[in-house]
Short mmCIF file of C-alpha atoms and ligand atoms in Angstrom, two decimals:
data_model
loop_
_atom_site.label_atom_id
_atom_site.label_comp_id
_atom_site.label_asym_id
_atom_site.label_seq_id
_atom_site.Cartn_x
_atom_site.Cartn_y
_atom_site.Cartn_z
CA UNK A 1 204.78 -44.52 131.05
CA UNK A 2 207.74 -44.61 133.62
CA UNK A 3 206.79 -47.14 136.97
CA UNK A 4 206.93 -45.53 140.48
CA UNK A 5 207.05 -47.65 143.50
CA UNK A 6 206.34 -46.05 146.49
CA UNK A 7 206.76 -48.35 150.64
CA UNK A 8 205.19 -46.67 153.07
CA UNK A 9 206.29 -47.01 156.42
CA UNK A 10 204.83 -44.78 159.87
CA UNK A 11 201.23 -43.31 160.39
CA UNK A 12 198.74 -42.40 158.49
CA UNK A 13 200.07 -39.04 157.46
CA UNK A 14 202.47 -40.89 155.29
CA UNK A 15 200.44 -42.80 153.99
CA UNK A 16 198.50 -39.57 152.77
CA UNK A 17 202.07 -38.03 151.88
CA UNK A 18 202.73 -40.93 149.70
CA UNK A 19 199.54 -40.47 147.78
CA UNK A 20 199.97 -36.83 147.01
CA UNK A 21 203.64 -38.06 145.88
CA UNK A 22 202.01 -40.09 143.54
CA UNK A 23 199.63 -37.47 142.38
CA UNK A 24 202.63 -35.25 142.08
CA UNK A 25 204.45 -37.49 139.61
CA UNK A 26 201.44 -38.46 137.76
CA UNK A 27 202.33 -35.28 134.74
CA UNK A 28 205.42 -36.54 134.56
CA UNK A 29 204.48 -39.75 133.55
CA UNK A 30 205.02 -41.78 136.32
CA UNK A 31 202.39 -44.54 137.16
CA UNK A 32 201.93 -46.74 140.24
CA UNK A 33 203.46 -50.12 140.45
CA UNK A 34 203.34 -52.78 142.92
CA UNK A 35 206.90 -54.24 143.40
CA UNK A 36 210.19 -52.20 143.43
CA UNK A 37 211.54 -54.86 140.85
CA UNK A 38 212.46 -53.16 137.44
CA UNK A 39 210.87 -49.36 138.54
CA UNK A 40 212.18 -46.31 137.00
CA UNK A 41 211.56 -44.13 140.92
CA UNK A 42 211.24 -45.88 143.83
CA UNK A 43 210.03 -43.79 146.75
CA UNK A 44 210.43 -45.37 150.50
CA UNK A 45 208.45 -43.14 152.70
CA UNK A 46 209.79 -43.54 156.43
CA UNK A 47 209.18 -43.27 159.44
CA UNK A 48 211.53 -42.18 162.41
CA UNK A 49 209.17 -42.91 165.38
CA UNK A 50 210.97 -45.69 166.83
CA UNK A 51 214.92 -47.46 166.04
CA UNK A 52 213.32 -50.17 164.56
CA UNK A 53 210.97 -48.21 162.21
CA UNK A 54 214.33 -46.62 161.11
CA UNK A 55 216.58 -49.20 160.71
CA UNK A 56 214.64 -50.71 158.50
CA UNK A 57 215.49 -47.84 155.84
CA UNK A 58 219.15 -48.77 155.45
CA UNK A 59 218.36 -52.86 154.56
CA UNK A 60 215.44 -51.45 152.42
CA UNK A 61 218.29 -49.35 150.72
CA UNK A 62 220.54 -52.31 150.22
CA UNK A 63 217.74 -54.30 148.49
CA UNK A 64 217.25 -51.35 146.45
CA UNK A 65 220.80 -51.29 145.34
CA UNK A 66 221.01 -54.41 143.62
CA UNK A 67 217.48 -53.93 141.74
CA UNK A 68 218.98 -50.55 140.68
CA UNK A 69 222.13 -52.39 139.45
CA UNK A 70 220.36 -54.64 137.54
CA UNK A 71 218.19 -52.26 136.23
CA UNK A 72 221.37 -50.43 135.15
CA UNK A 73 222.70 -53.78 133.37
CA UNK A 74 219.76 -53.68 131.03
CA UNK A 75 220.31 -50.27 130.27
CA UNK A 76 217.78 -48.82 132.32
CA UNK A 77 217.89 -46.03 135.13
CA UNK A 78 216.23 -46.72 138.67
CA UNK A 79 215.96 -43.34 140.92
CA UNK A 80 215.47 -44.08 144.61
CA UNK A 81 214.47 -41.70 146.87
CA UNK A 82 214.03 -41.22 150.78
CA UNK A 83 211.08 -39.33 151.90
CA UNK A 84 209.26 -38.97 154.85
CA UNK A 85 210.73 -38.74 158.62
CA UNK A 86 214.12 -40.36 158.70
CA UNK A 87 214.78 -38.62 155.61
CA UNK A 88 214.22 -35.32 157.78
CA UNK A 89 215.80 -36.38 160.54
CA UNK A 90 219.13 -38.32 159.24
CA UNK A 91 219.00 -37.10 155.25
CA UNK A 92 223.11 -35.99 155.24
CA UNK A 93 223.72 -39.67 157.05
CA UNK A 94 221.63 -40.96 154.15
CA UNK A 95 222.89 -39.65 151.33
CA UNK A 96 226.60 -40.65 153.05
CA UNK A 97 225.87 -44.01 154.06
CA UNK A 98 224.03 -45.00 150.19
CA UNK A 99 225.39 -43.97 147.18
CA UNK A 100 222.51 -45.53 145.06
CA UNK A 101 220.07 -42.79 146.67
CA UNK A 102 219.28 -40.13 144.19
CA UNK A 103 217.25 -38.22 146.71
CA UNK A 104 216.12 -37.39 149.86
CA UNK A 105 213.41 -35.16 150.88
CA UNK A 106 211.52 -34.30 154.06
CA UNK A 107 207.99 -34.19 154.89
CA UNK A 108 207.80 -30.59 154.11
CA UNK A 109 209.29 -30.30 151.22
CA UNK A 110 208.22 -33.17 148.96
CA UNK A 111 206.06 -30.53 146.80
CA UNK A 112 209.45 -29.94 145.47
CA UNK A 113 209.91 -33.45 143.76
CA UNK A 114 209.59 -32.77 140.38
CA UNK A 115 212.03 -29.72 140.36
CA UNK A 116 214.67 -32.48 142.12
CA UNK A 117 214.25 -34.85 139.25
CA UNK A 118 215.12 -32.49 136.80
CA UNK A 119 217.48 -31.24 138.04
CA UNK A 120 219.49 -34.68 138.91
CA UNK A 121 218.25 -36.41 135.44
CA UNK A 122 220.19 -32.87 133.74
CA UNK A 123 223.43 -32.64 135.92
CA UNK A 124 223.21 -36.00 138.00
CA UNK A 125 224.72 -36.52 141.79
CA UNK A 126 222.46 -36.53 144.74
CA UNK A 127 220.18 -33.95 145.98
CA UNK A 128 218.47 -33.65 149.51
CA UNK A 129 215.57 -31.23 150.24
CA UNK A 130 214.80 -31.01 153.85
CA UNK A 131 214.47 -27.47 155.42
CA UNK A 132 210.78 -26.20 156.19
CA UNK A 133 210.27 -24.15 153.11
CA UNK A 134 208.01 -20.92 153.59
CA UNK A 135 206.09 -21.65 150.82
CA UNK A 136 203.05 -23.76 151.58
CA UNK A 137 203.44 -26.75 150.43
CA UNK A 138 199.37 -27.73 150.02
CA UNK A 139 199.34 -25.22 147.78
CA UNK A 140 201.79 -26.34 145.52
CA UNK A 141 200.64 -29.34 145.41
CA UNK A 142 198.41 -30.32 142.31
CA UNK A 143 194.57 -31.81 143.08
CA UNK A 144 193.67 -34.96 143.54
CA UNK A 145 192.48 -37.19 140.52
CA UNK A 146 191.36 -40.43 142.54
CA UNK A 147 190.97 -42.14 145.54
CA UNK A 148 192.01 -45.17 146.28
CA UNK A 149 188.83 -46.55 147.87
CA UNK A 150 185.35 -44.92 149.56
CA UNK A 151 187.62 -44.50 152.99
CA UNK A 152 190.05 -42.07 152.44
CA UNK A 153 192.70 -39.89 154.60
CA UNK A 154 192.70 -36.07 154.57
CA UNK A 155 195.53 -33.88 156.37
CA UNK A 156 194.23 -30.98 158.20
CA UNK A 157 197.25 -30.52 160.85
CA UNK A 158 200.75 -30.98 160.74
CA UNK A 159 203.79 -31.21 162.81
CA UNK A 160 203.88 -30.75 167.18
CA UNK A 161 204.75 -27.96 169.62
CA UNK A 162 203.74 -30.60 172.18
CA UNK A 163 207.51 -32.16 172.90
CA UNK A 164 206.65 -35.18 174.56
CA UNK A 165 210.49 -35.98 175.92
CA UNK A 166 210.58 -39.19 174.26
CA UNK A 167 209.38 -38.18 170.60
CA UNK A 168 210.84 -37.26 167.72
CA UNK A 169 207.84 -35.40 165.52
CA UNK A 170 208.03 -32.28 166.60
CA UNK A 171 212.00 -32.38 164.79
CA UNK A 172 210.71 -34.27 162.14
CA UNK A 173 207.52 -32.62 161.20
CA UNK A 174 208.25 -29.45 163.02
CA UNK A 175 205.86 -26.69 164.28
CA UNK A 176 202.13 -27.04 164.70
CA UNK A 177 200.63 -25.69 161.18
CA UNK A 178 197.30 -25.73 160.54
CA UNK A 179 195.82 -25.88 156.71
CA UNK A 180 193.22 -22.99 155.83
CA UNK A 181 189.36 -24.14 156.51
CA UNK A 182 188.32 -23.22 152.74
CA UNK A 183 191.26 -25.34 151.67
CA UNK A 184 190.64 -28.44 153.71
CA UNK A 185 186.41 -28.50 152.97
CA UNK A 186 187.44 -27.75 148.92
CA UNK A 187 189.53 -31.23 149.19
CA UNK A 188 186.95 -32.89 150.93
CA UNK A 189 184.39 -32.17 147.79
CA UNK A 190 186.72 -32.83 145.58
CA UNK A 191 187.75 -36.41 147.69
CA UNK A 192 183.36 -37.22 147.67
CA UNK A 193 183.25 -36.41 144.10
CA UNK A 194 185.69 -39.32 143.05
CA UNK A 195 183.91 -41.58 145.08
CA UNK A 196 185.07 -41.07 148.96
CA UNK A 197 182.20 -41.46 151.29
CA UNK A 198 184.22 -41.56 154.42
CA UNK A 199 187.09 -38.98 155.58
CA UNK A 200 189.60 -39.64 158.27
CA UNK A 201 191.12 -35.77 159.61
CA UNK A 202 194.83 -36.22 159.81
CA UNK A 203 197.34 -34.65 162.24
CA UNK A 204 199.91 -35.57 164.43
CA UNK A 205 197.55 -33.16 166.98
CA UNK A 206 194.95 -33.08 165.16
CA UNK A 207 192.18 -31.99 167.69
CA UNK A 208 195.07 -29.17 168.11
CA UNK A 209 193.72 -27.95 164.44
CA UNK A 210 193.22 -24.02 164.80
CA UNK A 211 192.98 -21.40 161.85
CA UNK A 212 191.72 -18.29 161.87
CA UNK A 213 188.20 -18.65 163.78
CA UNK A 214 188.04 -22.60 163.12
CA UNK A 215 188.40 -25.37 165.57
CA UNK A 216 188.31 -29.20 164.58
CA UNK A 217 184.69 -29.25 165.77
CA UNK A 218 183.90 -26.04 163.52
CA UNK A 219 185.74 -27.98 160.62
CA UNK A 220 183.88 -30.74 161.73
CA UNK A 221 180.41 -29.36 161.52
CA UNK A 222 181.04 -27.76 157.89
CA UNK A 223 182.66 -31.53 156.42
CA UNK A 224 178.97 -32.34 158.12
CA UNK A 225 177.26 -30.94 155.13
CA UNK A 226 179.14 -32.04 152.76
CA UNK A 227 176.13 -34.38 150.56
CA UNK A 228 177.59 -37.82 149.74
CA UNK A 229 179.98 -37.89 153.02
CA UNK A 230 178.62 -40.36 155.58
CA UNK A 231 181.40 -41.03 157.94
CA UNK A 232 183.92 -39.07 159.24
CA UNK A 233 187.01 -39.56 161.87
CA UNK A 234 189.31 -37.62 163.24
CA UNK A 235 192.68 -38.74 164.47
CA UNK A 236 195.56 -38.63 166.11
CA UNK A 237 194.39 -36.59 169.09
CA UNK A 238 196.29 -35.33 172.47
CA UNK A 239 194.11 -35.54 175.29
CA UNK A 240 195.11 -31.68 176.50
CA UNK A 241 193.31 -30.41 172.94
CA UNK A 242 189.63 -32.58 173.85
CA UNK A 243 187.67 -29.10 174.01
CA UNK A 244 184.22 -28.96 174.60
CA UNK A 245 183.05 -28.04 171.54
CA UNK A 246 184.75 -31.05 170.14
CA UNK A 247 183.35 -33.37 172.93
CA UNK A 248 179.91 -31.72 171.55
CA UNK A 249 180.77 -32.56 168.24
CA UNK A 250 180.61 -36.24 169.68
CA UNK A 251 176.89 -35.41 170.85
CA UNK A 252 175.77 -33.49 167.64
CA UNK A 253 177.09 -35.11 164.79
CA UNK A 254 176.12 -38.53 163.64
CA UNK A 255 178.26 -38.81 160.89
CA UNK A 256 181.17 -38.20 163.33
CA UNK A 257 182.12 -42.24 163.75
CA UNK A 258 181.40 -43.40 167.63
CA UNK A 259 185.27 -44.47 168.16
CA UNK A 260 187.88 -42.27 169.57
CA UNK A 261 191.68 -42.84 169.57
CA UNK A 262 192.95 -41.11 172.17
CA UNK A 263 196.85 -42.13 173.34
CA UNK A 264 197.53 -41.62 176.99
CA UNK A 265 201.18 -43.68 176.98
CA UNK A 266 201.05 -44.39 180.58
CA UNK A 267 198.62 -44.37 183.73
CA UNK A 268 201.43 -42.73 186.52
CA UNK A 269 201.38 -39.54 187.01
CA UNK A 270 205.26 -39.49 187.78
CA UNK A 271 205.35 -41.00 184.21
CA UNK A 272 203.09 -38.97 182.42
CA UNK A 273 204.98 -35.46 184.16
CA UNK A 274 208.76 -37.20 183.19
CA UNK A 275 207.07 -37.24 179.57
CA UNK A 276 205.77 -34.17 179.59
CA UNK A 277 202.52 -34.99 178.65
CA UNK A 278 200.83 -31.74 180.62
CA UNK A 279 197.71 -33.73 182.23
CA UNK A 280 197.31 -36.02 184.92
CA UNK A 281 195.84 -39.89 184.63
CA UNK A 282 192.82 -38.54 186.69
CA UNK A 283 192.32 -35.65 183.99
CA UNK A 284 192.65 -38.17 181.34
CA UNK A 285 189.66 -40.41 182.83
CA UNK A 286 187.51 -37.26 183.42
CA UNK A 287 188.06 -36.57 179.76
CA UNK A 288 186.71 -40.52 178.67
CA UNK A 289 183.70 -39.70 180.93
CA UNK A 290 182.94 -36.61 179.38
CA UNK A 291 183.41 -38.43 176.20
CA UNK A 292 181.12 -41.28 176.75
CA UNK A 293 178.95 -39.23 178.36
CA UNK A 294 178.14 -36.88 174.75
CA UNK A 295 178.24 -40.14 173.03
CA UNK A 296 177.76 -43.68 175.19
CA UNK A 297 178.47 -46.17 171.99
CA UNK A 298 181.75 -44.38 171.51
CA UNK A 299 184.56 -46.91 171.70
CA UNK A 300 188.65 -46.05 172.60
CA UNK A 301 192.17 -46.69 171.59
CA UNK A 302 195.43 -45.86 172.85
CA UNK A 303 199.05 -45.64 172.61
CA UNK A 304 200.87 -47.36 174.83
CA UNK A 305 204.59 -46.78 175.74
CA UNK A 306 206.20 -49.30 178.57
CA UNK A 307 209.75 -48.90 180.02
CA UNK A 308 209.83 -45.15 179.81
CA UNK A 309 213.04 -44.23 181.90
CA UNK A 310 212.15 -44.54 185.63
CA UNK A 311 208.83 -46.15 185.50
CA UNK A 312 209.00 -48.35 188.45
CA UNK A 313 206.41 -51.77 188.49
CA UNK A 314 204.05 -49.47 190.51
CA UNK A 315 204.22 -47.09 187.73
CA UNK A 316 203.53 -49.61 185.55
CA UNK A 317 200.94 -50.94 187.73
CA UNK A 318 199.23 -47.65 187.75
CA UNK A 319 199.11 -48.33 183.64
CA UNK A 320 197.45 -51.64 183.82
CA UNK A 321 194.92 -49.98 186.34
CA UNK A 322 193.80 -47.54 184.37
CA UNK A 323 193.47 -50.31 181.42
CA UNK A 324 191.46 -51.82 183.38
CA UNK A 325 189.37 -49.09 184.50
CA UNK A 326 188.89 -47.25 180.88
CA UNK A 327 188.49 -50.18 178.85
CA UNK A 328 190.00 -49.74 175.33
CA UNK A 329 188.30 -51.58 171.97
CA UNK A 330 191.30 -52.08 170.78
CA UNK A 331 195.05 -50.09 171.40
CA UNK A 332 198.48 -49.87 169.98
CA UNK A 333 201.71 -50.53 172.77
CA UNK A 334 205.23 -50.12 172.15
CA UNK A 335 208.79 -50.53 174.21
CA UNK A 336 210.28 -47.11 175.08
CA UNK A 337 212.82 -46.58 172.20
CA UNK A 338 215.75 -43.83 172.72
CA UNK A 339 215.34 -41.56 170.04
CA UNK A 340 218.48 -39.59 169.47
CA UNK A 341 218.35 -35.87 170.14
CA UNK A 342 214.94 -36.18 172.45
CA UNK A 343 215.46 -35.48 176.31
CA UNK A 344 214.71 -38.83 177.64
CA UNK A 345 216.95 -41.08 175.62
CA UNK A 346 219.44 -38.98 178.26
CA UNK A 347 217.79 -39.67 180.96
CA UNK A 348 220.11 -42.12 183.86
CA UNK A 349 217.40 -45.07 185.08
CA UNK A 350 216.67 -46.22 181.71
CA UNK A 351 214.80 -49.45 181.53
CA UNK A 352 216.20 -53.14 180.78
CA UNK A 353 215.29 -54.81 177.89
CA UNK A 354 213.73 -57.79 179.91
CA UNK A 355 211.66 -55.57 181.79
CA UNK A 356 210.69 -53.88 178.80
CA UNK A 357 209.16 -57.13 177.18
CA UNK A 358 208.01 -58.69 180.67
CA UNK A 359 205.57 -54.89 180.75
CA UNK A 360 204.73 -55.27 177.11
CA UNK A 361 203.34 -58.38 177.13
CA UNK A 362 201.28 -58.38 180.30
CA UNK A 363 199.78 -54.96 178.82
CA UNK A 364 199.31 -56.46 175.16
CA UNK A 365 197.37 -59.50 177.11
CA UNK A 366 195.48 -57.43 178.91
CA UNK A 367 194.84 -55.06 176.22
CA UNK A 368 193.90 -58.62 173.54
CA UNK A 369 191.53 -59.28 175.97
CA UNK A 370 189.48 -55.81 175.75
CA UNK A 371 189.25 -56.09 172.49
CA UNK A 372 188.54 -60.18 171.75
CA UNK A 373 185.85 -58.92 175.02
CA UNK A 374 184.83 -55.85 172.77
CA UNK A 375 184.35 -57.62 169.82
CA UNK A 376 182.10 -60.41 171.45
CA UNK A 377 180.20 -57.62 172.45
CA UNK A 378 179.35 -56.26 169.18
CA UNK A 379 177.43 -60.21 168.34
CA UNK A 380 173.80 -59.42 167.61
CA UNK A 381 174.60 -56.13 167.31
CA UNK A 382 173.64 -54.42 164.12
CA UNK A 383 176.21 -51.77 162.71
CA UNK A 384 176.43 -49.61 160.06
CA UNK A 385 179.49 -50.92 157.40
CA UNK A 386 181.26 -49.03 154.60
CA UNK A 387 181.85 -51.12 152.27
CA UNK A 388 185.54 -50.77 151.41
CA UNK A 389 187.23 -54.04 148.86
CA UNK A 390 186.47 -57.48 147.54
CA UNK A 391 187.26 -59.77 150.41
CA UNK A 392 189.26 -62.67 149.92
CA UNK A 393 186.92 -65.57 148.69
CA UNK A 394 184.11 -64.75 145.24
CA UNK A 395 181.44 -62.33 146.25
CA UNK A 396 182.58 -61.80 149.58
CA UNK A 397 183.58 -57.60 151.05
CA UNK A 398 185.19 -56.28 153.55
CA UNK A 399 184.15 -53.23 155.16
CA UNK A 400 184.51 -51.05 158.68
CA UNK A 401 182.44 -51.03 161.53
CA UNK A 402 182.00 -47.73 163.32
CA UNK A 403 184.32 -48.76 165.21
CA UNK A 404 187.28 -49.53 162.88
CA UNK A 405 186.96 -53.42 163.38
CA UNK A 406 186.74 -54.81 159.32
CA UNK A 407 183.44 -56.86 158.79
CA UNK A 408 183.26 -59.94 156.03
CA UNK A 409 180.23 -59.74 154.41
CA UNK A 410 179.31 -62.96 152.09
CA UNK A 411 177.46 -62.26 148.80
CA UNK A 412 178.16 -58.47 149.54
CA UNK A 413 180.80 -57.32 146.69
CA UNK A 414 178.68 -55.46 144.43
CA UNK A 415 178.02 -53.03 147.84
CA UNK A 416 181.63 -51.11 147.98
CA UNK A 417 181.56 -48.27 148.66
CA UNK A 418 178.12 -48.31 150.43
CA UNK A 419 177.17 -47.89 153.94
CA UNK A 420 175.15 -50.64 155.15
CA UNK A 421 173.67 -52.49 158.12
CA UNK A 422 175.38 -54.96 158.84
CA UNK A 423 174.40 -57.81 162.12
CA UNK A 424 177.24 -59.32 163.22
CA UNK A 425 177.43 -63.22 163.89
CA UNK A 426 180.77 -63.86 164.99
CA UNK A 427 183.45 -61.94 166.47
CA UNK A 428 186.75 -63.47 165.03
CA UNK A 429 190.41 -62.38 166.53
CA UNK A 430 190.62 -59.33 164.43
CA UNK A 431 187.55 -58.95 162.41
CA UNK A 432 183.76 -59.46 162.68
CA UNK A 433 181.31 -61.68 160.33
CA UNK A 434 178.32 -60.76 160.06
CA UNK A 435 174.68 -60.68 157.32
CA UNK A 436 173.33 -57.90 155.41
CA UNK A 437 170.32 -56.94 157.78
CA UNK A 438 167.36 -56.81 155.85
N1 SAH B 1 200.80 -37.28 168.37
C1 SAH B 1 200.44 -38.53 168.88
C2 SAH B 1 201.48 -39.62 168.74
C3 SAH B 1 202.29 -39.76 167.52
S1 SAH B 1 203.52 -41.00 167.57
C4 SAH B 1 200.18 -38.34 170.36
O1 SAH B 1 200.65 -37.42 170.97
O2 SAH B 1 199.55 -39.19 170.92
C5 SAH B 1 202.59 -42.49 167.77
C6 SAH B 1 202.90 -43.24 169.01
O3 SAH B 1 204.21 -43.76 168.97
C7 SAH B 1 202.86 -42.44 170.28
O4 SAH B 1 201.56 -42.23 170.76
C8 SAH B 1 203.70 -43.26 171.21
O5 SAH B 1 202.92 -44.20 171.91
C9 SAH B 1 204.66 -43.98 170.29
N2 SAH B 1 206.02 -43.46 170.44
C10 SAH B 1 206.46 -42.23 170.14
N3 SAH B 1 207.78 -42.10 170.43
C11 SAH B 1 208.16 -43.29 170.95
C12 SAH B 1 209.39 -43.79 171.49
N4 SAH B 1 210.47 -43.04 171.55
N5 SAH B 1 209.41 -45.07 171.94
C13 SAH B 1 208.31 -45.85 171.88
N6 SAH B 1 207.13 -45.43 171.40
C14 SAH B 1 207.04 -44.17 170.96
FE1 SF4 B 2 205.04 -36.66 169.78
FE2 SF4 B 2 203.93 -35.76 171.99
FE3 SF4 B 2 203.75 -34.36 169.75
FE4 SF4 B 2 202.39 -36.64 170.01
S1 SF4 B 2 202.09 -34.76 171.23
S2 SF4 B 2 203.59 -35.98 168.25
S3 SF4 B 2 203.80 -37.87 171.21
S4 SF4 B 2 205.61 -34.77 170.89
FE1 F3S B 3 206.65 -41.90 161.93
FE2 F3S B 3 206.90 -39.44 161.11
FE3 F3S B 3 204.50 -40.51 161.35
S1 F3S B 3 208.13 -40.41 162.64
S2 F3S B 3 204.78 -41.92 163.02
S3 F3S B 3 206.07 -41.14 159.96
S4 F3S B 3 205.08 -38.41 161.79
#
């Protein structure tokens, strides 16, 4: 057996990419390993979101290059690869900038792996793999043979026609593509069969999902019926794609998990238009009502972006308001980062640094507070856990709530990968105790 260690950087779409890497490797003999330290592949799977996300490829890569030197001192062989967005986006700069990269590949093309390994362990040198290949690329690649707990990740949707001006996916993933129905509800059965009792829908737009005469709510209906699949999410979602048979769904299905995330990256209409996000902050709040109105336990979470070029403190006031307003269980917010080739890392009144981090933080307290104030709320309450992995002390699990949060159950471990209800009887910073109810 060869080792293959595989970093995973970005959203959750790599982290299902990563998988089906591994799953691709596995009939060549490669197994997973937990530390890049003596592996025969290593595969870092990146992300180009952000310059920090990518910047931390190149010192990743100069690690890498000693481990492969040594490996090469004891005779050995370490291939390192580069998949996943900066590998799309920067792959030539890559393969310039590192000699001890063996390959690069892009999201779209990683199907062709095994052909790439070949063909560098028979003639050596470098090879890079990133156009958007016509083939499609589910297809080629081979079925699952395990998941890697009950709560597992499923991509339906891929890439973005939405071109936000201050975002890279739709150049790194590419065009909105949307994977057959049949396809997507085969890999479902297959995922419940080894043990999956939850799915999470995967897409950069994924309430954007359209094939043939299927919608995300259609898709969601038929994963409905699926025996043996108790939970199901959907994410990440753009608000202009919240149809009404989707905010139905909300309504009609309970296995369809009460908690939506549902990014709005600003509260200012000036802001939302200079991002061209099509929809107003009013729309977006008429869209939470309709929401909460199919389904009034349903909980939210947001992106967040501060500092976008122009946004003035009134724009950014217009943020916290709408913070305020919406309430949010819990939210992700980021500094505006220029992203080279997008239309707003162009733009003149870009943002200083101090202002940046002054926004940030009063929107991270703000949002902190939400959730601590969200999580207090859910004392008493009793809510239905999946079980997911041994906690950290004997006999003690950690599961999900509906609503994402991770419950420690004592005395509980022999439960995973069961659904159970759960009372909670502490809310903790990030996580929720609670008892088995009886
Ligand atoms: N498709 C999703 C977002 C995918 S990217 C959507 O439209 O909501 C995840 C998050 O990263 C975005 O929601 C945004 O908040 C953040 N992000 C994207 N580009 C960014 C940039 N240039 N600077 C800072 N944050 C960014
Ligand atoms: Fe990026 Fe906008 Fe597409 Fe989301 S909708 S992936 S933020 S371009
Ligand atoms: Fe990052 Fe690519 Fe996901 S840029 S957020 S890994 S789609």
């Amino acid at each position: 057996m060869k080792a293959l260690y595989v970093k995973t950087y970005g959203c959750q779409m790599n982290v299902y990419d990563s998988a089906r890497m591994a799953d691709l490797l596995a009939p060549l003999g490669y197994a997973p390993a937990d530390a890049a330290e003596g592996a025969d592949m290593v595969i870092l799977n990146t992300c180009h979101i952000r310059e920090k996300a990518a910047e931390k490829v190149y010192s990743e890569l100069g690690k890498l290059k000693k481990l492969k030197e040594a490996k090469a001192k004891d005779g050995g062989r370490m291939m390192i690869a580069v998949a996943g967005c900066v590998a799309q986006a920067e792959g030539e700069e890559i393969v310039r900038r590192q000699s001890a990269v063996d390959l690069v590949v892009g999201p779209q093309s990683y199907h062709r792996l095994p052909e790439m390994i070949a063909r560098i362990a028979r003639s050596g040198g470098q090879a890079l793999e990133t156009d958007f290949p016509v083939e499609d690329k589910f297809d080629a690649l081979p079925v699952q043979t395990g998941v890697e707990g009950p709560a597992a990740f499923l991509t339906v949707q891929e890439g973005c026609d939405k071109f936000c001006t201050f975002c890279v996916v739709p150049y790194t993933r590419g065009g909105e593509f949307s994977r057959p129905a049949a396809q997507v509800l085969d890999e479902a059965r297959r995922l419940v069969e080894l043990g999956a009792r939850e799915i999470t829908l995967l897409g950069q737009n994924v309430n954007a999902y359209a094939h043939d005469d299927w919608t995300l709510a259609r898709l969601l209906h038929a994963l409905a019926r699926i025996d043996g699949l108790a939970r199901l999410r959907y994410t990440t979602s753009h608000p202009r794609d919240m149809t009404d048979d989707l905010i139905a769904a909300h309504r009609d299905l309970p296995q369809l998990m009460p908690y939506l995330h549902l990014p709005v990256q600003s509260g200012s209409d000036a802001i939302l238009e200079a991002m061209n996000r099509q929809h107003s902050a009013d729309d977006y709040r008429r869209i939470v009502e309709r929401v909460r109105e199919a389904r009034p336990d349903l909980a939210l979470s947001s992106d967040f972006i501060v500092g976008f070029p122009g946004e003035s403190d009134k724009d950014f006031d217009d943020t916290m308001t709408l913070v305020r307003e919406v309430g949010y269980a819990q939210a992700f917010s980021f500094k505006y980062s220029k992203r080279p080739g997008t239309p707003a890392s162009a733009a003149r009144k870009q943002i200083p640094e101090e202002v940046k981090s002054a926004r940030l933080a009063a929107l991270q307290a703000l949002l902190s507070e939400q959730q601590a104030a969200f999580g207090k709320s859910c004392e008493g309450r009793t809510l239905c856990v999946l079980f997911e992995k041994p906690g950290r002390r004997e006999g003690q699990a950690v599961g999900r709530s509906p609503y994402l949060q991770p419950v420690h159950v004592e005395g509980a471990a022999a439960l995973i990968g069961q659904v159970r209800d759960v009372t909670v009887v502490e809310a903790q910073p990030n996580s929720l105790k609670g008892v088995l109810s009886q």
